[in-house]
Amino acid sequence: MSELLDLAGKHIVLGLSGGIACYKAADFTRELVKAGATVQVVMTAAAEAFITPVTMQALSNRSVYTSQWDAREPNNMAHINLTRDADAIVIAPASADFIAKLVQGRADDLLSLACLARPIERCPLLVAPAMNREMWAHPATQRNLAQLRLDGATLLGPGNGDQACGEIGDGRMLEPVELLSDVIAFFQPKRLAGKRVLITAGPTFEPIDPVRGITNLSSGKMGFAIARAAAEAGAIVTLIAGPVHRPTPRGVIRLDVGTAQQMFDAALDAAAASDVFIATAAVADWRPAAFADHKIKKSADYAVPTLELTENPDILAAVARLLKPPYCVGFAAESADLLKHAREKLVRKGVPLIVGNIGPAAFGFDDNALTLVDAAGERELLRADKLTLARQLITEIATRIGARA
Ligand code: CTP
């Protein structure tokens, strides 16, 4: 994936409280810096027991603040100065104790003091809990978390799984790349807040026999990027994916399918409850009419077998024909005459928007160029990485369905 500077221009105050997950904060700092953010690290005394300020300074390229009595600040008010130009405070890891302090508005160390003294309207607080599962499940912690949300903080995670103590359960801090995705998503406009978006992506695989099949070169990148962009925009996203090995975007519900018929069944199941349907999948147009239960072997005379094909159902057209269809967006992957074919598909599929692209210049690549074709005319989205295009497409769709801008 091409390097995206999704946090360019953002200044993040990264607060570390005490917990073994401090080791992940080092990597998280690198991820934030790689994404273009400037990072000012603030550590509690407990955090310093787990990782040194030297490490955090080297990774953030800024000296670390640990004390409210830090004489480096001309006015000796680090707790005020730290957040005045910050776009957010991210506490990662946030211990159970530190969360309790936030909830009570206590301010007996620099980090809690800076959280309390931040301009609450323009410096949001993001909190990534990290603790043992019993501590996480304790009514006191749950009560504190509920209050923290009411006070306007955003929780990042926690994750679930193996814990440093050897137990398994809820409470571990999200991985650095997950935290990064969540921070990037936090800053995206919520143009599709609460909308249900259904997406098909990737190729389909039509088996001939147990070891062979018909498929195509679709990588699923565009569909997965659109799923991510829709989730970032606040939508509830279901992604029906053909056989591709790609990580599921954060917060997206993923259903894996193989054949076009399976993709059709899954899509028709979910479509009626969706507000938007985006069909990016390169669905195989035909499948073998019969499936051979055993591997087809070469015959004694080496005669070449003949495959009889039958047509697959058209998922997009079927969804568009529903009594109350979602807003349907089709893709047209063409090798020539893009506009002509896109216009034809608009009519043939009965959908309000077709997104055209040149297949050979799109399949598998990290970037693409799109042409939006609808009743009003055409609009070019210039060549860019697929996530940037996906975000632009989501903006276009949100405008068309009259969602909150
Ligand atoms: N599509 C679908 N189900 C199919 C075939 C296509 O949902 N069985 C959707 C694709 O996901 C895409 C759009 O229809 O959004 C157009 O797909 P494309 O393959 O370009 O069009 P076809 O209808 O297959 O036409 P052709 O192959 O002749 O270009």
Tab-separated table of C-alpha atoms and ligand atoms in Angstrom:
chain	number	residue	atom	x	y	z
A	1	MET	CA	0.000	0.000	0.000
A	2	SER	CA	1.361	3.394	-0.844
A	3	GLU	CA	2.319	5.429	2.182
A	4	LEU	CA	-0.558	7.680	3.242
A	5	LEU	CA	0.015	10.685	5.441
A	6	ASP	CA	-3.433	10.448	6.985
A	7	LEU	CA	-2.399	12.387	10.085
A	8	ALA	CA	-0.396	15.114	8.350
A	9	GLY	CA	-0.750	18.359	10.276
A	10	LYS	CA	-2.165	16.659	13.373
A	11	HIS	CA	-0.517	17.176	16.722
A	12	ILE	CA	-1.150	14.349	19.170
A	13	VAL	CA	-0.394	14.343	22.879
A	14	LEU	CA	0.290	10.689	23.635
A	15	GLY	CA	-0.127	9.868	27.321
A	16	LEU	CA	1.269	6.679	28.829
A	17	SER	CA	0.045	5.416	32.181
A	18	GLY	CA	1.412	2.352	33.961
A	19	GLY	CA	0.956	-1.049	32.343
A	20	ILE	CA	2.875	-3.711	30.505
A	21	ALA	CA	1.224	-2.491	27.280
A	22	CYS	CA	3.661	0.473	27.456
A	23	TYR	CA	5.890	-1.592	25.186
A	24	LYS	CA	3.252	-1.300	22.451
A	25	ALA	CA	3.168	2.483	22.893
A	26	ALA	CA	6.685	2.628	21.415
A	27	ASP	CA	5.508	1.070	18.169
A	28	PHE	CA	2.303	3.114	18.228
A	29	THR	CA	4.428	6.289	18.382
A	30	ARG	CA	6.283	5.184	15.249
A	31	GLU	CA	2.997	4.499	13.473
A	32	LEU	CA	1.663	7.948	14.372
A	33	VAL	CA	4.860	9.633	13.173
A	34	LYS	CA	4.869	7.576	9.941
A	35	ALA	CA	1.289	8.716	9.322
A	36	GLY	CA	2.467	12.343	9.484
A	37	ALA	CA	1.513	13.337	13.042
A	38	THR	CA	3.704	15.209	15.468
A	39	VAL	CA	3.676	13.395	18.803
A	40	GLN	CA	4.296	14.847	22.238
A	41	VAL	CA	4.712	12.064	24.784
A	42	VAL	CA	3.681	12.538	28.423
A	43	MET	CA	4.372	9.715	30.886
A	44	THR	CA	3.213	9.010	34.422
A	45	ALA	CA	5.687	7.750	37.017
A	46	ALA	CA	4.135	4.271	36.725
A	47	ALA	CA	4.674	4.293	32.944
A	48	GLU	CA	8.350	5.054	33.546
A	49	ALA	CA	8.587	1.776	35.460
A	50	PHE	CA	7.728	-0.053	32.204
A	51	ILE	CA	9.500	1.943	29.464
A	52	THR	CA	12.015	4.793	29.557
A	53	PRO	CA	11.442	8.358	28.384
A	54	VAL	CA	14.636	7.910	26.336
A	55	THR	CA	12.948	5.351	24.106
A	56	MET	CA	9.855	7.488	23.702
A	57	GLN	CA	11.923	10.607	22.981
A	58	ALA	CA	13.929	8.824	20.289
A	59	LEU	CA	10.779	7.552	18.580
A	60	SER	CA	8.762	10.772	18.851
A	61	ASN	CA	11.711	13.039	18.166
A	62	ARG	CA	10.663	15.282	21.062
A	63	SER	CA	11.708	15.352	24.671
A	64	VAL	CA	9.176	13.682	26.937
A	65	TYR	CA	7.231	15.360	29.738
A	66	THR	CA	6.929	13.498	33.029
A	67	SER	CA	6.455	16.130	35.717
A	68	GLN	CA	4.151	19.051	36.331
A	69	TRP	CA	7.146	20.882	37.744
A	70	ASP	CA	9.025	20.769	34.438
A	71	ALA	CA	11.125	23.961	34.399
A	72	ARG	CA	11.572	23.891	30.603
A	73	GLU	CA	8.294	25.726	30.107
A	74	PRO	CA	8.858	29.499	30.460
A	75	ASN	CA	5.630	29.919	32.427
A	76	ASN	CA	6.105	26.582	34.222
A	77	MET	CA	2.639	25.538	33.090
A	78	ALA	CA	3.274	22.419	31.049
A	79	HIS	CA	-0.218	21.178	31.954
A	80	ILE	CA	-1.746	24.145	30.055
A	81	ASN	CA	0.742	24.562	27.221
A	82	LEU	CA	0.707	20.879	26.213
A	83	THR	CA	-2.835	20.812	24.907
A	84	ARG	CA	-3.344	24.298	23.463
A	85	ASP	CA	-2.121	23.282	20.016
A	86	ALA	CA	-3.068	19.600	20.269
A	87	ASP	CA	-5.673	17.972	18.014
A	88	ALA	CA	-6.249	15.189	20.544
A	89	ILE	CA	-4.907	13.536	23.669
A	90	VAL	CA	-4.563	9.777	23.265
A	91	ILE	CA	-3.985	7.767	26.451
A	92	ALA	CA	-2.360	4.471	25.477
A	93	PRO	CA	-2.100	2.493	27.621
A	94	ALA	CA	-4.827	3.724	29.969
A	95	SER	CA	-4.644	1.760	33.231
A	96	ALA	CA	-7.715	1.094	35.397
A	97	ASP	CA	-6.276	3.504	37.949
A	98	PHE	CA	-5.702	6.250	35.404
A	99	ILE	CA	-9.258	5.874	34.054
A	100	ALA	CA	-10.567	6.200	37.630
A	101	LYS	CA	-8.564	9.400	37.997
A	102	LEU	CA	-9.955	10.827	34.765
A	103	VAL	CA	-13.494	10.074	35.900
A	104	GLN	CA	-12.962	11.809	39.230
A	105	GLY	CA	-11.249	14.806	37.644
A	106	ARG	CA	-8.175	14.274	39.763
A	107	ALA	CA	-5.002	16.115	38.808
A	108	ASP	CA	-2.102	15.048	40.965
A	109	ASP	CA	0.328	14.289	38.115
A	110	LEU	CA	1.094	16.010	34.820
A	111	LEU	CA	-0.901	13.672	32.559
A	112	SER	CA	-4.168	13.739	34.521
A	113	LEU	CA	-3.685	17.463	35.067
A	114	ALA	CA	-3.241	18.053	31.319
A	115	CYS	CA	-6.392	15.997	30.571
A	116	LEU	CA	-8.407	18.075	33.031
A	117	ALA	CA	-6.958	21.370	31.798
A	118	ARG	CA	-7.459	20.671	28.092
A	119	PRO	CA	-9.917	22.801	26.101
A	120	ILE	CA	-12.646	20.143	26.088
A	121	GLU	CA	-14.441	21.449	22.963
A	122	ARG	CA	-11.455	21.317	20.638
A	123	CYS	CA	-9.085	18.765	22.158
A	124	PRO	CA	-10.831	15.379	22.258
A	125	LEU	CA	-9.710	12.627	24.620
A	126	LEU	CA	-9.157	9.119	23.221
A	127	VAL	CA	-8.551	6.344	25.730
A	128	ALA	CA	-7.063	2.916	24.977
A	129	PRO	CA	-7.636	0.746	28.068
A	130	ALA	CA	-5.082	-1.912	28.980
A	131	MET	CA	-5.631	-4.191	31.945
A	132	ASN	CA	-6.244	-7.694	33.217
A	133	ARG	CA	-9.661	-9.160	32.337
A	134	GLU	CA	-10.853	-9.213	35.961
A	135	MET	CA	-9.922	-5.563	36.374
A	136	TRP	CA	-11.724	-4.789	33.110
A	137	ALA	CA	-14.869	-6.685	34.118
A	138	HIS	CA	-14.986	-5.217	37.647
A	139	PRO	CA	-18.131	-3.136	38.229
A	140	ALA	CA	-15.998	-0.205	39.359
A	141	THR	CA	-14.116	-0.139	36.044
A	142	GLN	CA	-17.290	-0.585	33.994
A	143	ARG	CA	-18.959	2.205	35.972
A	144	ASN	CA	-15.953	4.448	35.344
A	145	LEU	CA	-15.942	3.671	31.621
A	146	ALA	CA	-19.629	4.517	31.302
A	147	GLN	CA	-18.977	7.854	32.998
A	148	LEU	CA	-15.891	8.500	30.865
A	149	ARG	CA	-18.019	8.070	27.718
A	150	LEU	CA	-20.674	10.390	29.145
A	151	ASP	CA	-17.921	12.939	29.717
A	152	GLY	CA	-17.188	12.804	25.972
A	153	ALA	CA	-14.144	10.519	25.780
A	154	THR	CA	-13.794	7.988	22.967
A	155	LEU	CA	-12.735	4.463	23.881
A	156	LEU	CA	-10.308	2.665	21.585
A	157	GLY	CA	-10.856	-1.027	22.189
A	158	PRO	CA	-9.894	-2.841	24.282
A	159	GLY	CA	-8.933	-5.997	22.463
A	160	ASN	CA	-9.517	-9.563	23.504
A	161	GLY	CA	-7.125	-12.494	23.820
A	162	ASP	CA	-3.952	-13.624	25.582
A	163	GLN	CA	-2.906	-11.336	28.404
A	164	ALA	CA	0.564	-10.755	29.852
A	165	CYS	CA	-0.579	-12.377	33.118
A	166	GLY	CA	-1.346	-15.622	31.261
A	167	GLU	CA	-5.123	-15.226	31.420
A	168	ILE	CA	-7.329	-14.856	28.353
A	169	GLY	CA	-10.112	-12.317	27.945
A	170	ASP	CA	-11.119	-8.676	27.420
A	171	GLY	CA	-8.869	-5.822	28.422
A	172	ARG	CA	-5.672	-6.050	26.407
A	173	MET	CA	-4.651	-2.905	24.603
A	174	LEU	CA	-5.282	-2.826	20.852
A	175	GLU	CA	-2.280	-3.471	18.634
A	176	PRO	CA	-0.443	-0.346	17.377
A	177	VAL	CA	-1.814	-0.642	13.812
A	178	GLU	CA	-5.350	-1.043	15.167
A	179	LEU	CA	-4.901	2.036	17.349
A	180	LEU	CA	-3.593	3.935	14.344
A	181	SER	CA	-6.633	2.965	12.209
A	182	ASP	CA	-8.958	4.062	14.998
A	183	VAL	CA	-7.202	7.407	15.453
A	184	ILE	CA	-7.287	8.051	11.680
A	185	ALA	CA	-10.973	7.060	11.573
A	186	PHE	CA	-11.716	9.368	14.503
A	187	PHE	CA	-10.643	12.386	12.428
A	188	GLN	CA	-12.715	11.456	9.346
A	189	PRO	CA	-16.049	13.297	8.908
A	190	LYS	CA	-19.012	11.112	9.927
A	191	ARG	CA	-20.915	11.531	6.659
A	192	LEU	CA	-22.673	8.163	6.890
A	193	ALA	CA	-23.284	8.077	10.646
A	194	GLY	CA	-25.630	5.222	11.482
A	195	LYS	CA	-26.239	4.232	7.823
A	196	ARG	CA	-26.053	0.553	6.881
A	197	VAL	CA	-23.698	-0.078	3.986
A	198	LEU	CA	-23.389	-3.426	2.216
A	199	ILE	CA	-20.389	-4.083	-0.028
A	200	THR	CA	-19.324	-6.983	-2.234
A	201	ALA	CA	-15.613	-7.307	-3.001
A	202	GLY	CA	-12.999	-9.486	-4.623
A	203	PRO	CA	-13.396	-12.246	-7.196
A	204	THR	CA	-15.625	-15.291	-6.969
A	205	PHE	CA	-14.408	-18.844	-7.423
A	206	GLU	CA	-16.514	-21.239	-9.487
A	207	PRO	CA	-15.348	-24.815	-8.886
A	208	ILE	CA	-14.906	-27.200	-11.804
A	209	ASP	CA	-13.803	-30.127	-9.661
A	210	PRO	CA	-12.376	-30.390	-6.096
A	211	VAL	CA	-9.024	-28.877	-7.147
A	212	ARG	CA	-9.800	-26.488	-10.014
A	213	GLY	CA	-12.019	-23.543	-10.689
A	214	ILE	CA	-12.760	-20.386	-12.663
A	215	THR	CA	-11.775	-17.097	-11.055
A	216	ASN	CA	-10.265	-13.727	-12.003
A	217	LEU	CA	-7.545	-11.264	-10.994
A	218	SER	CA	-9.623	-8.999	-8.753
A	219	SER	CA	-7.578	-8.266	-5.619
A	220	GLY	CA	-10.439	-6.857	-3.555
A	221	LYS	CA	-8.364	-3.778	-2.707
A	222	MET	CA	-10.922	-1.251	-3.951
A	223	GLY	CA	-13.839	-2.940	-2.182
A	224	PHE	CA	-11.899	-3.284	1.070
A	225	ALA	CA	-10.820	0.379	0.834
A	226	ILE	CA	-14.474	1.399	0.357
A	227	ALA	CA	-15.474	-0.725	3.360
A	228	ARG	CA	-12.838	1.031	5.446
A	229	ALA	CA	-13.866	4.486	4.194
A	230	ALA	CA	-17.544	3.767	4.910
A	231	ALA	CA	-16.723	2.559	8.434
A	232	GLU	CA	-14.560	5.649	9.009
A	233	ALA	CA	-17.554	7.739	7.922
A	234	GLY	CA	-19.596	6.183	10.737
A	235	ALA	CA	-21.537	3.561	8.748
A	236	ILE	CA	-22.358	0.053	9.943
A	237	VAL	CA	-20.582	-1.905	7.227
A	238	THR	CA	-21.055	-5.477	6.049
A	239	LEU	CA	-18.443	-6.693	3.580
A	240	ILE	CA	-19.154	-9.822	1.553
A	241	ALA	CA	-15.745	-10.944	0.354
A	242	GLY	CA	-14.829	-13.469	-2.308
A	243	PRO	CA	-11.615	-15.473	-1.847
A	244	VAL	CA	-8.954	-12.831	-1.061
A	245	HIS	CA	-6.392	-12.715	1.716
A	246	ARG	CA	-6.793	-9.211	3.032
A	247	PRO	CA	-7.141	-7.968	6.603
A	248	THR	CA	-10.690	-6.951	7.514
A	249	PRO	CA	-10.936	-3.169	8.009
A	250	ARG	CA	-11.553	-2.162	11.636
A	251	GLY	CA	-15.162	-2.385	12.733
A	252	VAL	CA	-16.370	-4.024	9.514
A	253	ILE	CA	-18.544	-7.165	9.608
A	254	ARG	CA	-17.065	-9.587	7.088
A	255	LEU	CA	-18.749	-12.561	5.438
A	256	ASP	CA	-16.470	-14.794	3.373
A	257	VAL	CA	-17.975	-16.532	0.362
A	258	GLY	CA	-16.646	-18.572	-2.550
A	259	THR	CA	-19.048	-18.771	-5.456
A	260	ALA	CA	-21.220	-16.139	-7.142
A	261	GLN	CA	-24.301	-17.982	-5.893
A	262	GLN	CA	-23.050	-17.776	-2.296
A	263	MET	CA	-22.295	-14.082	-2.769
A	264	PHE	CA	-25.786	-13.615	-4.248
A	265	ASP	CA	-27.458	-15.387	-1.285
A	266	ALA	CA	-25.464	-13.410	1.304
A	267	ALA	CA	-26.107	-10.088	-0.472
A	268	LEU	CA	-29.840	-10.653	-0.933
A	269	ASP	CA	-30.093	-11.655	2.731
A	270	ALA	CA	-28.627	-8.358	3.886
A	271	ALA	CA	-29.698	-5.936	1.145
A	272	ALA	CA	-33.230	-5.109	2.293
A	273	ALA	CA	-31.917	-3.867	5.648
A	274	SER	CA	-29.206	-1.732	4.005
A	275	ASP	CA	-29.261	1.950	3.063
A	276	VAL	CA	-26.493	1.641	0.488
A	277	PHE	CA	-25.269	-1.286	-1.616
A	278	ILE	CA	-21.891	-0.979	-3.345
A	279	ALA	CA	-21.090	-3.841	-5.729
A	280	THR	CA	-17.346	-3.841	-6.316
A	281	ALA	CA	-16.966	-7.608	-6.676
A	282	ALA	CA	-15.736	-9.015	-9.963
A	283	VAL	CA	-18.395	-11.702	-10.031
A	284	ALA	CA	-17.702	-14.553	-12.446
A	285	ASP	CA	-20.275	-14.226	-15.212
A	286	TRP	CA	-20.401	-17.974	-15.780
A	287	ARG	CA	-19.882	-21.145	-13.764
A	288	PRO	CA	-19.431	-24.751	-14.881
A	289	ALA	CA	-22.866	-26.261	-15.459
A	290	ALA	CA	-21.864	-29.354	-13.512
A	291	PHE	CA	-19.398	-29.930	-10.671
A	292	ALA	CA	-17.245	-33.063	-10.952
A	293	ASP	CA	-17.141	-34.801	-7.543
A	294	HIS	CA	-13.640	-36.087	-8.237
A	295	LYS	CA	-10.638	-34.531	-9.924
A	296	ILE	CA	-11.052	-34.722	-13.668
A	297	LYS	CA	-8.231	-36.991	-14.924
A	298	LYS	CA	-6.626	-37.035	-18.347
A	299	SER	CA	-8.301	-39.664	-20.451
A	300	ALA	CA	-6.315	-42.448	-22.086
A	301	ASP	CA	-6.470	-40.715	-25.471
A	302	TYR	CA	-5.603	-37.285	-23.994
A	303	ALA	CA	-8.836	-35.845	-25.335
A	304	VAL	CA	-9.327	-32.295	-24.016
A	305	PRO	CA	-12.456	-32.069	-21.838
A	306	THR	CA	-15.158	-29.581	-22.805
A	307	LEU	CA	-16.599	-27.321	-20.107
A	308	GLU	CA	-20.243	-26.448	-20.351
A	309	LEU	CA	-20.970	-23.106	-18.679
A	310	THR	CA	-24.113	-21.615	-17.257
A	311	GLU	CA	-24.801	-17.991	-16.304
A	312	ASN	CA	-24.501	-16.723	-12.730
A	313	PRO	CA	-27.239	-14.531	-11.253
A	314	ASP	CA	-26.625	-10.774	-11.392
A	315	ILE	CA	-26.363	-9.678	-7.756
A	316	LEU	CA	-26.476	-5.929	-8.376
A	317	ALA	CA	-29.462	-6.102	-10.724
A	318	ALA	CA	-31.341	-8.364	-8.284
A	319	VAL	CA	-30.740	-5.988	-5.348
A	320	ALA	CA	-31.776	-3.003	-7.505
A	321	ARG	CA	-35.052	-4.807	-8.317
A	322	LEU	CA	-36.054	-5.197	-4.639
A	323	LEU	CA	-39.285	-3.487	-3.654
A	324	LYS	CA	-37.429	-0.984	-1.480
A	325	PRO	CA	-33.850	-1.186	-2.748
A	326	PRO	CA	-30.920	0.430	-0.995
A	327	TYR	CA	-29.089	3.157	-2.937
A	328	CYS	CA	-27.221	0.930	-5.419
A	329	VAL	CA	-23.752	1.654	-6.748
A	330	GLY	CA	-22.268	-0.560	-9.458
A	331	PHE	CA	-18.731	-0.779	-10.760
A	332	ALA	CA	-17.869	-1.188	-14.417
A	333	ALA	CA	-14.445	-2.630	-15.085
A	334	GLU	CA	-13.827	-2.122	-18.790
A	335	SER	CA	-10.870	-2.381	-21.099
A	336	ALA	CA	-12.181	0.205	-23.625
A	337	ASP	CA	-15.134	2.576	-24.247
A	338	LEU	CA	-15.538	3.160	-20.527
A	339	LEU	CA	-18.248	5.825	-20.704
A	340	LYS	CA	-20.396	4.005	-23.241
A	341	HIS	CA	-20.321	0.736	-21.266
A	342	ALA	CA	-20.856	2.521	-17.944
A	343	ARG	CA	-23.961	4.287	-19.310
A	344	GLU	CA	-25.305	0.995	-20.673
A	345	LYS	CA	-24.794	-0.660	-17.271
A	346	LEU	CA	-26.594	2.182	-15.510
A	347	VAL	CA	-29.700	1.333	-17.524
A	348	ARG	CA	-29.280	-2.450	-17.748
A	349	LYS	CA	-28.755	-2.851	-13.994
A	350	GLY	CA	-31.323	-0.213	-13.048
A	351	VAL	CA	-29.023	1.592	-10.600
A	352	PRO	CA	-28.562	5.333	-9.913
A	353	LEU	CA	-24.743	5.335	-9.990
A	354	ILE	CA	-22.069	3.432	-11.891
A	355	VAL	CA	-18.379	3.834	-11.106
A	356	GLY	CA	-16.263	3.127	-14.161
A	357	ASN	CA	-12.626	2.163	-14.224
A	358	ILE	CA	-10.225	0.595	-16.670
A	359	GLY	CA	-9.896	-2.987	-15.401
A	360	PRO	CA	-6.310	-3.745	-16.490
A	361	ALA	CA	-5.135	-0.462	-14.878
A	362	ALA	CA	-7.002	-1.190	-11.662
A	363	PHE	CA	-6.824	-4.890	-10.821
A	364	GLY	CA	-4.204	-5.479	-8.122
A	365	PHE	CA	-2.794	-1.933	-8.220
A	366	ASP	CA	-2.646	0.332	-5.162
A	367	ASP	CA	-4.021	3.265	-7.102
A	368	ASN	CA	-6.781	3.794	-9.631
A	369	ALA	CA	-8.832	6.475	-11.400
A	370	LEU	CA	-12.635	6.466	-11.344
A	371	THR	CA	-15.386	7.948	-13.477
A	372	LEU	CA	-18.734	8.431	-11.770
A	373	VAL	CA	-21.648	8.126	-14.177
A	374	ASP	CA	-25.221	8.970	-13.201
A	375	ALA	CA	-28.312	10.618	-14.682
A	376	ALA	CA	-26.820	14.057	-14.087
A	377	GLY	CA	-23.610	13.403	-16.042
A	378	GLU	CA	-20.052	12.304	-15.408
A	379	ARG	CA	-17.470	13.140	-12.800
A	380	GLU	CA	-13.822	12.149	-12.771
A	381	LEU	CA	-12.014	11.153	-9.605
A	382	LEU	CA	-8.374	11.602	-10.587
A	383	ARG	CA	-5.784	8.855	-10.183
A	384	ALA	CA	-4.962	8.396	-6.518
A	385	ASP	CA	-4.436	5.606	-4.010
A	386	LYS	CA	-7.539	3.466	-3.521
A	387	LEU	CA	-8.264	4.640	0.030
A	388	THR	CA	-8.278	8.292	-1.039
A	389	LEU	CA	-10.617	7.433	-3.921
A	390	ALA	CA	-12.788	5.357	-1.595
A	391	ARG	CA	-13.178	8.328	0.772
A	392	GLN	CA	-14.097	10.585	-2.154
A	393	LEU	CA	-16.641	8.045	-3.382
A	394	ILE	CA	-18.194	7.803	0.084
A	395	THR	CA	-18.494	11.613	0.130
A	396	GLU	CA	-20.220	11.508	-3.289
A	397	ILE	CA	-22.613	8.779	-2.146
A	398	ALA	CA	-23.392	10.615	1.110
A	399	THR	CA	-24.264	13.743	-0.877
A	400	ARG	CA	-26.481	11.763	-3.259
A	401	ILE	CA	-28.465	10.070	-0.491
A	402	GLY	CA	-28.727	13.355	1.381
A	403	ALA	CA	-26.890	12.080	4.431
A	404	ARG	CA	-25.541	14.553	6.951
A	405	ALA	CA	-22.498	16.259	5.401
B	1	CTP	N1	-22.251	-7.699	-10.862
B	1	CTP	C1	-22.991	-8.439	-9.966
B	1	CTP	N2	-23.315	-9.728	-10.255
B	1	CTP	C2	-22.904	-10.305	-11.388
B	1	CTP	C3	-22.142	-9.565	-12.311
B	1	CTP	C4	-21.817	-8.261	-12.028
B	1	CTP	O1	-23.367	-7.907	-8.911
B	1	CTP	N3	-23.233	-11.566	-11.619
B	1	CTP	C5	-21.945	-6.297	-10.555
B	1	CTP	C6	-20.481	-6.028	-10.334
B	1	CTP	O2	-20.130	-6.167	-8.966
B	1	CTP	C7	-20.372	-4.588	-10.805
B	1	CTP	C8	-21.390	-4.495	-11.904
B	1	CTP	O3	-22.299	-5.550	-11.680
B	1	CTP	O4	-20.757	-3.689	-9.803
B	1	CTP	C9	-20.848	-4.599	-13.276
B	1	CTP	O5	-20.035	-5.722	-13.379
B	1	CTP	P1	-19.304	-6.073	-14.745
B	1	CTP	O6	-18.637	-7.382	-14.618
B	1	CTP	O7	-18.497	-4.900	-15.210
B	1	CTP	O8	-20.571	-6.146	-15.691
B	1	CTP	P2	-21.319	-7.322	-16.312
B	1	CTP	O9	-22.764	-7.135	-16.042
B	1	CTP	O10	-20.744	-8.630	-15.921
B	1	CTP	O11	-21.076	-7.013	-17.844
B	1	CTP	P3	-19.813	-7.370	-18.788
B	1	CTP	O12	-19.051	-8.470	-18.116
B	1	CTP	O13	-20.464	-7.772	-20.055
B	1	CTP	O14	-19.038	-6.099	-18.928
